[in-house]
Tab-separated table of C-alpha atoms in Angstrom:
chain	number	residue	atom	x	y	z
Z	239	UNK	CA	75.557	-19.239	-18.292
Z	240	UNK	CA	73.068	-21.054	-20.799
Z	241	UNK	CA	76.110	-23.578	-22.218
Z	242	UNK	CA	73.466	-25.331	-24.354
Z	243	UNK	CA	73.166	-22.439	-26.506
Z	244	UNK	CA	75.649	-22.352	-29.041
Z	245	UNK	CA	74.624	-19.621	-31.672
Z	246	UNK	CA	76.671	-16.623	-32.160
Z	247	UNK	CA	73.470	-14.551	-32.668
Z	248	UNK	CA	70.896	-13.819	-29.919
Z	249	UNK	CA	68.238	-13.837	-33.072
Z	250	UNK	CA	68.268	-17.452	-32.656
Z	251	UNK	CA	67.582	-17.412	-29.044
Z	252	UNK	CA	63.646	-18.188	-28.257
Z	253	UNK	CA	63.989	-16.630	-24.973
Z	254	UNK	CA	65.475	-13.712	-26.144
Z	255	UNK	CA	63.273	-13.466	-29.456
Z	256	UNK	CA	60.452	-13.402	-26.597
Z	257	UNK	CA	61.639	-10.705	-24.452
Z	258	UNK	CA	62.694	-8.488	-27.269
Z	259	UNK	CA	59.085	-8.896	-28.953
Z	260	UNK	CA	57.437	-8.331	-25.585
Z	261	UNK	CA	59.606	-4.993	-24.774
Z	262	UNK	CA	59.116	-3.646	-28.313
Z	263	UNK	CA	55.627	-4.003	-28.327
Z	264	UNK	CA	55.174	-2.627	-24.652
Z	265	UNK	CA	57.494	0.188	-25.841
Z	266	UNK	CA	55.090	1.062	-28.770
Z	267	UNK	CA	52.353	1.559	-26.357
Z	268	UNK	CA	54.420	3.743	-24.207
Z	269	UNK	CA	55.485	6.022	-27.043
Z	270	UNK	CA	52.098	6.220	-28.519
Z	271	UNK	CA	50.611	7.065	-25.112
Z	272	UNK	CA	53.443	9.759	-24.304
Z	273	UNK	CA	52.746	11.446	-27.666
Z	274	UNK	CA	48.678	11.304	-27.255
Z	275	UNK	CA	49.313	12.506	-23.501
Z	276	UNK	CA	50.852	15.734	-25.148
Z	277	UNK	CA	48.218	16.240	-27.854
Z	278	UNK	CA	45.265	15.460	-25.082
Z	279	UNK	CA	46.692	18.191	-22.753
Z	280	UNK	CA	46.374	20.452	-25.584
Z	281	UNK	CA	43.209	19.540	-26.535
Z	282	UNK	CA	42.032	20.260	-23.253
Z	283	UNK	CA	43.590	23.092	-22.538
Z	284	UNK	CA	44.977	24.623	-25.588
Z	285	UNK	CA	48.113	25.799	-23.716
Z	286	UNK	CA	51.589	24.797	-24.630
Z	287	UNK	CA	52.776	25.830	-21.127
Z	288	UNK	CA	50.266	22.887	-19.971
Z	289	UNK	CA	51.788	20.638	-22.477
Z	290	UNK	CA	55.171	21.484	-20.988
Z	291	UNK	CA	54.359	20.314	-17.712
Z	292	UNK	CA	54.057	16.723	-18.624
Z	293	UNK	CA	57.952	16.740	-19.248
Z	294	UNK	CA	58.506	18.467	-15.842
Z	295	UNK	CA	56.586	15.448	-14.290
Z	296	UNK	CA	58.645	12.889	-16.178
Z	297	UNK	CA	61.894	14.595	-15.148
Z	298	UNK	CA	60.804	14.840	-11.332
Z	299	UNK	CA	60.023	10.700	-11.536
Z	300	UNK	CA	63.006	10.100	-13.258
Z	301	UNK	CA	65.355	12.076	-10.878
Z	302	UNK	CA	63.552	11.479	-7.554
Z	303	UNK	CA	62.841	7.697	-7.898
Z	304	UNK	CA	65.561	6.543	-10.358
Z	305	UNK	CA	68.723	5.254	-7.584
Z	306	UNK	CA	65.542	3.537	-5.424
Z	307	UNK	CA	64.473	1.706	-8.459
Z	308	UNK	CA	68.060	0.315	-8.992
Z	309	UNK	CA	68.446	-0.613	-5.479
Z	310	UNK	CA	65.092	-2.279	-5.363
Z	311	UNK	CA	66.133	-4.333	-8.632
Z	312	UNK	CA	69.212	-5.652	-6.699
Z	313	UNK	CA	66.950	-6.692	-3.676
Z	314	UNK	CA	64.312	-8.505	-5.660
Z	315	UNK	CA	63.708	-11.074	-8.773
Z	316	UNK	CA	64.072	-8.568	-11.576
Z	317	UNK	CA	61.120	-10.805	-13.671
Z	318	UNK	CA	58.684	-10.141	-10.875
Z	319	UNK	CA	59.709	-6.325	-10.260
Z	320	UNK	CA	59.159	-5.739	-14.183
Z	321	UNK	CA	56.094	-7.667	-14.275
Z	322	UNK	CA	54.586	-5.756	-11.307
Z	323	UNK	CA	55.516	-2.518	-12.672
Z	324	UNK	CA	54.048	-3.449	-16.031
Z	325	UNK	CA	50.852	-4.307	-13.977
Z	326	UNK	CA	50.802	-0.625	-12.351
Z	327	UNK	CA	51.180	1.150	-15.787
Z	328	UNK	CA	48.557	-1.099	-17.084
Z	329	UNK	CA	45.874	-0.356	-14.277
Z	330	UNK	CA	47.132	3.279	-14.935
Z	331	UNK	CA	46.565	3.680	-18.582
Z	332	UNK	CA	43.466	1.642	-18.111
Z	333	UNK	CA	42.362	4.072	-15.428
Z	334	UNK	CA	43.140	7.197	-17.921
Z	335	UNK	CA	41.035	5.420	-20.827
Z	336	UNK	CA	38.210	4.938	-18.312
Z	337	UNK	CA	38.383	8.375	-17.552
Z	338	UNK	CA	38.458	9.528	-21.182
Z	339	UNK	CA	35.698	7.714	-22.225
Z	340	UNK	CA	33.716	8.898	-19.296
Z	341	UNK	CA	34.279	12.253	-20.064
Z	342	UNK	CA	35.637	13.156	-16.538
Z	343	UNK	CA	39.485	13.421	-17.799
Z	344	UNK	CA	41.243	16.442	-16.719
Z	345	UNK	CA	44.845	17.803	-17.145
Z	346	UNK	CA	45.553	16.612	-13.517
Z	347	UNK	CA	44.595	13.086	-14.613
Z	348	UNK	CA	47.059	13.023	-17.427
Z	349	UNK	CA	49.828	14.536	-15.038
Z	350	UNK	CA	49.323	11.950	-12.534
Z	351	UNK	CA	49.111	9.176	-14.987
Z	352	UNK	CA	52.495	10.221	-16.558
Z	353	UNK	CA	53.922	10.603	-12.957
Z	354	UNK	CA	52.669	6.913	-12.291
Z	355	UNK	CA	54.003	5.634	-15.646
Z	356	UNK	CA	57.111	7.499	-15.540
Z	357	UNK	CA	57.750	6.379	-11.949
Z	358	UNK	CA	56.977	2.749	-12.707
Z	359	UNK	CA	59.493	2.836	-15.519
Z	360	UNK	CA	62.257	4.108	-13.084
Z	361	UNK	CA	61.899	0.760	-11.423
Z	362	UNK	CA	61.129	-1.015	-14.701
Z	363	UNK	CA	64.023	-0.302	-16.814
Z	364	UNK	CA	67.005	-1.039	-14.618
Z	365	UNK	CA	65.698	-4.465	-13.865
Z	366	UNK	CA	64.420	-5.112	-17.561
Z	367	UNK	CA	67.785	-4.214	-18.881
Z	368	UNK	CA	69.654	-6.326	-16.202
Z	369	UNK	CA	67.801	-9.279	-17.041
Z	370	UNK	CA	69.416	-9.387	-20.431
Z	371	UNK	CA	72.840	-10.764	-19.254
Z	372	UNK	CA	70.539	-13.804	-17.613
Z	373	UNK	CA	68.916	-14.383	-21.206
Z	374	UNK	CA	71.830	-14.409	-23.188
Z	375	UNK	CA	75.798	-15.507	-22.978
Z	376	UNK	CA	77.965	-12.564	-21.788
Z	377	UNK	CA	79.971	-12.642	-25.595
Z	378	UNK	CA	76.454	-12.088	-27.242
Z	379	UNK	CA	75.538	-8.909	-25.061
Z	380	UNK	CA	76.777	-6.421	-27.661
Z	381	UNK	CA	74.474	-8.005	-30.362
Z	382	UNK	CA	71.749	-8.176	-27.999
Z	383	UNK	CA	71.833	-4.558	-27.183
Z	384	UNK	CA	71.929	-3.798	-30.897
Z	385	UNK	CA	69.063	-5.253	-31.428
Z	386	UNK	CA	66.948	-3.829	-28.505
Z	387	UNK	CA	68.045	-0.347	-29.524
Z	388	UNK	CA	66.471	-0.498	-32.930
Z	389	UNK	CA	63.650	-1.947	-31.473
Z	390	UNK	CA	63.277	1.103	-29.231
Z	391	UNK	CA	63.695	3.213	-32.287
Z	392	UNK	CA	60.954	1.415	-33.972
Z	393	UNK	CA	58.751	2.323	-31.098
Z	394	UNK	CA	59.635	5.550	-31.376
Z	395	UNK	CA	58.582	5.702	-34.974
Z	396	UNK	CA	55.321	3.618	-34.835
Z	397	UNK	CA	54.263	4.436	-31.333
Z	398	UNK	CA	52.955	8.178	-32.291
Z	399	UNK	CA	52.072	7.385	-35.563
Z	400	UNK	CA	49.674	4.421	-34.253
Z	401	UNK	CA	48.463	6.768	-31.461
Z	402	UNK	CA	47.517	9.455	-34.096
Z	403	UNK	CA	45.338	6.692	-36.161
Z	404	UNK	CA	43.479	5.291	-33.184
Z	405	UNK	CA	42.920	9.144	-31.958
Z	406	UNK	CA	41.207	9.525	-35.424
Z	407	UNK	CA	39.441	6.265	-34.943
Z	408	UNK	CA	38.088	6.359	-31.621
Z	409	UNK	CA	39.690	9.431	-29.423
Z	410	UNK	CA	42.746	9.368	-26.957
Z	411	UNK	CA	40.646	6.447	-24.695
Z	412	UNK	CA	41.328	4.063	-27.452
Z	413	UNK	CA	45.115	4.682	-27.460
Z	414	UNK	CA	45.370	4.484	-23.791
Z	415	UNK	CA	43.193	1.315	-23.828
Z	416	UNK	CA	45.374	-0.309	-26.578
Z	417	UNK	CA	48.565	0.859	-24.303
Z	418	UNK	CA	47.099	-1.236	-21.148
Z	419	UNK	CA	46.928	-4.165	-23.587
Z	420	UNK	CA	50.682	-4.010	-24.699
Z	421	UNK	CA	51.488	-4.164	-21.066
Z	422	UNK	CA	49.859	-7.327	-20.667
Z	423	UNK	CA	51.597	-9.027	-23.477
Z	424	UNK	CA	55.003	-8.420	-21.450
Z	425	UNK	CA	53.788	-9.429	-18.516
Z	426	UNK	CA	52.967	-12.965	-20.106
Z	427	UNK	CA	56.082	-12.970	-22.209
Z	428	UNK	CA	58.200	-12.657	-18.987
Z	429	UNK	CA	56.443	-15.422	-17.558
Z	430	UNK	CA	57.736	-18.005	-19.963
Z	431	UNK	CA	61.449	-16.934	-20.119
Z	432	UNK	CA	64.100	-19.213	-18.916
Z	433	UNK	CA	66.367	-16.601	-17.161
Z	434	UNK	CA	69.589	-17.303	-15.446
Z	435	UNK	CA	68.692	-16.313	-11.918
Z	436	UNK	CA	70.952	-13.321	-10.475
Z	437	UNK	CA	73.158	-14.082	-7.562
Z	438	UNK	CA	72.008	-12.421	-4.123
Z	439	UNK	CA	73.977	-11.042	-1.417
Z	440	UNK	CA	73.473	-12.925	1.817
Z	441	UNK	CA	73.461	-9.589	3.818
Z	442	UNK	CA	70.756	-6.970	3.022
Z	443	UNK	CA	72.231	-3.249	3.410
Z	444	UNK	CA	69.824	-0.316	4.022
Z	445	UNK	CA	68.496	0.844	0.714
Z	446	UNK	CA	70.467	4.215	1.250
Z	447	UNK	CA	73.634	2.017	1.644
Z	448	UNK	CA	72.658	0.285	-1.606
Z	449	UNK	CA	72.197	3.414	-3.408
Z	450	UNK	CA	75.694	4.721	-2.377
Z	451	UNK	CA	77.180	1.360	-3.219
Z	452	UNK	CA	75.884	2.025	-6.872
Z	453	UNK	CA	77.333	5.300	-7.123
Z	454	UNK	CA	80.436	4.444	-5.432
Z	455	UNK	CA	81.041	1.722	-7.713
Z	456	UNK	CA	80.687	4.192	-10.830
Z	457	UNK	CA	83.017	6.488	-9.123
Z	458	UNK	CA	85.471	4.113	-8.693
Z	459	UNK	CA	85.180	2.638	-12.239
Z	460	UNK	CA	86.460	5.110	-14.400
Z	461	UNK	CA	85.406	3.361	-17.772
Z	462	UNK	CA	81.721	3.368	-16.481
Z	463	UNK	CA	81.822	7.053	-15.441
Z	464	UNK	CA	83.407	8.263	-18.854
Z	465	UNK	CA	80.860	5.822	-20.833
Z	466	UNK	CA	77.932	7.656	-18.914
Z	467	UNK	CA	79.581	10.940	-19.244
Z	468	UNK	CA	79.895	10.869	-22.948
Z	469	UNK	CA	76.415	9.990	-23.090
Z	470	UNK	CA	75.399	13.163	-20.730
Z	471	UNK	CA	77.409	15.673	-23.008
Z	472	UNK	CA	75.954	14.599	-26.222
Z	473	UNK	CA	72.318	14.602	-24.909
Z	474	UNK	CA	72.835	17.945	-22.761
Z	475	UNK	CA	74.198	20.029	-25.521
Z	476	UNK	CA	72.974	18.221	-28.417
Z	477	UNK	CA	69.193	18.597	-27.405
Z	478	UNK	CA	68.161	18.781	-30.828
Z	479	UNK	CA	64.373	18.096	-30.106
Z	480	UNK	CA	64.032	21.658	-28.239
Z	481	UNK	CA	64.645	23.447	-31.629
Z	482	UNK	CA	63.038	21.060	-34.318
Z	483	UNK	CA	59.720	22.680	-34.191
Z	484	UNK	CA	61.181	26.118	-34.684
Z	485	UNK	CA	63.752	24.885	-37.533
Z	486	UNK	CA	60.672	23.197	-39.510
Z	487	UNK	CA	58.346	26.591	-38.934
Z	488	UNK	CA	60.360	29.395	-39.067
Z	489	UNK	CA	63.665	28.591	-40.693
Z	490	UNK	CA	62.716	25.855	-43.506
Z	491	UNK	CA	59.012	26.793	-43.472
Z	492	UNK	CA	57.866	23.325	-44.112
Z	493	UNK	CA	54.970	23.115	-41.619
Z	494	UNK	CA	53.457	20.048	-39.790
Z	495	UNK	CA	54.470	17.770	-42.750
Z	496	UNK	CA	57.822	18.478	-42.891
Z	497	UNK	CA	58.334	18.649	-38.894
Z	498	UNK	CA	57.135	15.174	-39.116
Z	499	UNK	CA	59.615	13.914	-41.527
Z	500	UNK	CA	62.095	15.303	-39.458
Z	501	UNK	CA	60.931	13.762	-36.173
Z	502	UNK	CA	60.890	10.258	-38.318
Z	503	UNK	CA	64.123	10.748	-39.513
Z	504	UNK	CA	66.130	10.474	-36.545
Z	505	UNK	CA	64.896	6.959	-35.457
Z	506	UNK	CA	64.946	5.758	-38.949
Z	507	UNK	CA	68.750	6.875	-38.727
Z	508	UNK	CA	69.143	4.964	-35.492
Z	509	UNK	CA	67.861	1.858	-37.324
Z	510	UNK	CA	70.671	2.407	-39.735
Z	511	UNK	CA	73.005	2.867	-37.120
Z	512	UNK	CA	71.964	-0.147	-34.881
Z	513	UNK	CA	72.247	-2.316	-37.863
Z	514	UNK	CA	75.782	-0.993	-38.800
Z	515	UNK	CA	76.993	-2.056	-35.120
Z	516	UNK	CA	75.106	-5.164	-35.266
Z	517	UNK	CA	76.950	-6.184	-38.340
Z	518	UNK	CA	80.377	-4.698	-37.613
Z	519	UNK	CA	81.032	-4.701	-34.081
Z	520	UNK	CA	83.581	-7.456	-34.322
Z	521	UNK	CA	85.656	-5.484	-36.229
Z	522	UNK	CA	85.655	-2.165	-34.113
Z	523	UNK	CA	87.127	-1.176	-30.603
Z	524	UNK	CA	84.295	-0.130	-28.547
Z	525	UNK	CA	86.034	3.147	-26.867
Z	526	UNK	CA	86.535	4.416	-30.360
Z	527	UNK	CA	83.076	3.905	-31.087
Z	528	UNK	CA	81.717	5.734	-28.343
Z	529	UNK	CA	84.378	8.751	-28.913
Z	530	UNK	CA	83.992	9.021	-32.382
Z	531	UNK	CA	79.995	8.793	-32.504
Z	532	UNK	CA	79.726	11.573	-29.909
Z	533	UNK	CA	81.968	13.651	-32.053
Z	534	UNK	CA	79.855	12.788	-35.534
Z	535	UNK	CA	76.725	13.242	-33.331
Z	536	UNK	CA	77.711	16.938	-32.579
Z	537	UNK	CA	78.862	17.480	-36.315
Z	538	UNK	CA	75.287	16.366	-37.536
Z	539	UNK	CA	73.683	18.829	-34.747
Z	540	UNK	CA	75.645	21.612	-36.256
Z	541	UNK	CA	74.331	20.515	-39.923
Z	542	UNK	CA	70.863	20.470	-38.872
Z	543	UNK	CA	70.949	23.562	-37.204
Z	544	UNK	CA	72.611	25.272	-40.773
Z	545	UNK	CA	70.552	23.322	-42.977
Z	546	UNK	CA	68.398	25.778	-45.189
Z	547	UNK	CA	66.491	22.987	-47.294
Z	548	UNK	CA	64.339	20.083	-46.159
Z	549	UNK	CA	66.303	17.393	-47.727
Z	550	UNK	CA	69.502	18.617	-46.157
Z	551	UNK	CA	67.896	18.424	-42.574
Z	552	UNK	CA	66.547	15.225	-43.141
Z	553	UNK	CA	69.980	14.038	-44.017
Z	554	UNK	CA	71.240	15.668	-40.573
Z	555	UNK	CA	68.341	14.225	-38.735
Z	556	UNK	CA	69.296	10.698	-39.866
Z	557	UNK	CA	72.896	11.257	-39.048
Z	558	UNK	CA	72.012	12.540	-35.432
Z	559	UNK	CA	69.905	9.381	-35.074
Z	560	UNK	CA	72.415	6.949	-36.718
Z	561	UNK	CA	75.338	8.100	-34.551
Z	562	UNK	CA	73.290	8.499	-31.479
Z	563	UNK	CA	72.149	4.657	-31.620
Z	564	UNK	CA	75.864	3.527	-32.430
Z	565	UNK	CA	77.025	4.977	-29.326
Z	566	UNK	CA	74.445	4.123	-27.279
Z	567	UNK	CA	74.410	0.638	-28.132
Z	568	UNK	CA	78.057	0.121	-27.326
Z	569	UNK	CA	77.606	2.187	-24.040
Z	570	UNK	CA	74.582	0.244	-22.903
Z	571	UNK	CA	76.364	-3.020	-23.829
Z	572	UNK	CA	79.764	-2.037	-22.264
Z	573	UNK	CA	77.993	-1.281	-18.838
Z	574	UNK	CA	76.143	-4.246	-18.352
Z	575	UNK	CA	79.444	-6.085	-19.137
Z	576	UNK	CA	81.489	-3.903	-16.547
Z	577	UNK	CA	79.363	-4.035	-13.804
Z	578	UNK	CA	79.084	-7.194	-11.264
Z	579	UNK	CA	75.607	-8.693	-11.076
Z	580	UNK	CA	74.861	-7.869	-7.640
Z	581	UNK	CA	75.229	-4.251	-8.699
Z	582	UNK	CA	73.488	-4.547	-11.939
Z	583	UNK	CA	70.119	-3.172	-11.100
Z	584	UNK	CA	71.525	-0.124	-9.239
Z	585	UNK	CA	73.973	1.244	-11.871
Z	586	UNK	CA	71.612	0.594	-14.568
Z	587	UNK	CA	69.174	2.905	-12.748
Z	588	UNK	CA	72.450	5.558	-12.785
Z	589	UNK	CA	72.527	5.006	-16.595
Z	590	UNK	CA	68.861	5.429	-16.972
Z	591	UNK	CA	69.139	8.775	-15.011
Z	592	UNK	CA	71.664	9.914	-17.344
Z	593	UNK	CA	70.072	8.619	-20.908
Z	594	UNK	CA	66.657	10.029	-19.603
Z	595	UNK	CA	67.698	13.162	-17.491
Z	596	UNK	CA	70.225	14.392	-19.731
Z	597	UNK	CA	67.990	14.914	-22.656
Z	598	UNK	CA	65.345	16.260	-20.337
Z	599	UNK	CA	67.894	18.970	-19.050
Z	600	UNK	CA	69.038	19.483	-22.402
Z	601	UNK	CA	65.862	20.181	-23.915
Z	602	UNK	CA	65.255	23.198	-21.216
Z	603	UNK	CA	68.934	24.205	-21.521
Z	604	UNK	CA	69.009	24.279	-25.356
Z	605	UNK	CA	65.747	25.524	-25.448
Z	606	UNK	CA	66.438	28.495	-23.069
Z	607	UNK	CA	69.493	29.524	-25.375
Z	608	UNK	CA	67.204	29.367	-28.440
Z	609	UNK	CA	65.027	31.680	-26.685
Z	610	UNK	CA	67.825	34.236	-26.539
Z	611	UNK	CA	70.123	33.442	-29.327
Z	612	UNK	CA	67.791	31.845	-31.647
Z	613	UNK	CA	67.426	28.116	-32.488
Z	614	UNK	CA	70.592	28.174	-35.413
Z	615	UNK	CA	73.068	29.371	-32.842
Z	616	UNK	CA	71.936	27.668	-29.773
Z	617	UNK	CA	72.281	24.342	-31.771
Z	618	UNK	CA	75.409	25.349	-33.529
Z	619	UNK	CA	77.227	26.445	-30.080
Z	620	UNK	CA	75.790	23.027	-28.568
Z	621	UNK	CA	76.951	20.614	-31.280
Z	622	UNK	CA	80.401	21.767	-30.777
Z	623	UNK	CA	80.752	20.982	-27.372
Z	624	UNK	CA	80.547	16.804	-28.194
Z	625	UNK	CA	83.009	17.426	-30.657
Z	626	UNK	CA	85.489	19.386	-28.436
Z	627	UNK	CA	85.022	16.669	-25.514
Z	628	UNK	CA	85.353	13.915	-27.666
Z	629	UNK	CA	88.542	15.171	-28.960
Z	630	UNK	CA	89.679	15.688	-25.347
Z	631	UNK	CA	88.921	12.122	-24.133
Z	632	UNK	CA	91.043	10.754	-27.441
Z	633	UNK	CA	93.593	13.086	-26.848
Z	634	UNK	CA	94.046	13.226	-23.222
Z	635	UNK	CA	92.587	10.096	-21.348
Z	636	UNK	CA	93.984	6.394	-21.770
Z	637	UNK	CA	91.032	4.554	-20.312
Z	638	UNK	CA	88.164	5.102	-22.945
Z	639	UNK	CA	90.193	4.848	-25.990
Z	640	UNK	CA	91.973	1.527	-25.103
Z	641	UNK	CA	88.547	0.007	-24.043
Z	642	UNK	CA	86.785	-2.775	-25.867
Z	643	UNK	CA	83.541	-4.822	-25.268
Z	644	UNK	CA	84.018	-8.465	-24.928
Z	645	UNK	CA	82.431	-9.942	-28.003
Z	646	UNK	CA	83.529	-13.422	-27.853
Z	647	UNK	CA	83.508	-16.147	-25.099
């Protein structure tokens, strides 16, 4: 694969840089639009219940379409699939912008847009992730994912901030219009990339059979389902997002400014964690990074729950982001290394269901517990679980502790 590329770093690879720039810019638009979707619904309804329905539409799209998206990604050209799905999202955001500027937008329009954009992403994300092994050599995958992860976290920081500025300038419709433009940039970027084609099966099983093949492969590969399982445990029980508003308002008393600082600290920490993995992965065992980053993530959640000062809470949020990024970078790269190319899209879709469905369920779960026990006890108890699970995996299993991600040819 790309034998002419002798650099040990994907940052010197033209095609990877084009991919990275296009994906990151598109993600900035996605994150900005999602933040403004929530804000826009509140402007229209002044109801937090209606705002919460945005998350429900996201969850329904991910769970119902996720397996299908991966199966399709393994049957068609992945570059084309990403471009088509980006086109669907472009039209959706452009339509929402038009409805907003015409003054006819309702919460239903926003819900439908969220459903369409999230549905498109369930096809887009497995194919987009599965493109990376066709762009960089196998031994560069960990470093490639260590660059993609901070790009995503940068989008988490820049997108909502950009959305706020654009709304102040021209209302929500301007954010939606800019988002449509970012989709176009990725479509064009993908068109000029040199990507090694993925091998195709000569037979074409039914979609149902294809989906079952993906789940069957994960079930038969302990390292794959253990990697995904560690992700789900961390996100399900350490869903800090559900209680950060209560911590900021009711415990720390820092208001919206402090809330914004806490929210920004998590992706800032993720950038630090991704940089550490990028620089140090060749000296670390991948399985150890996954296990101990999950344990440290749980401890950071406990630290956030117990914080009674803003500076300590910010430090905890930074740690949450850093340890989450360290573990997720290795998990994503390891899964891509382990799976055969003909199953890459399907397994990537299962991975997407874990990484996106887990936080959604975790937010519901921790939020419900917080409603009964309060945010401090809810997140403290939740943070204990990843610590215990990581310790049990380290002591009682062999596959994950002994695992290492290939970082050399």
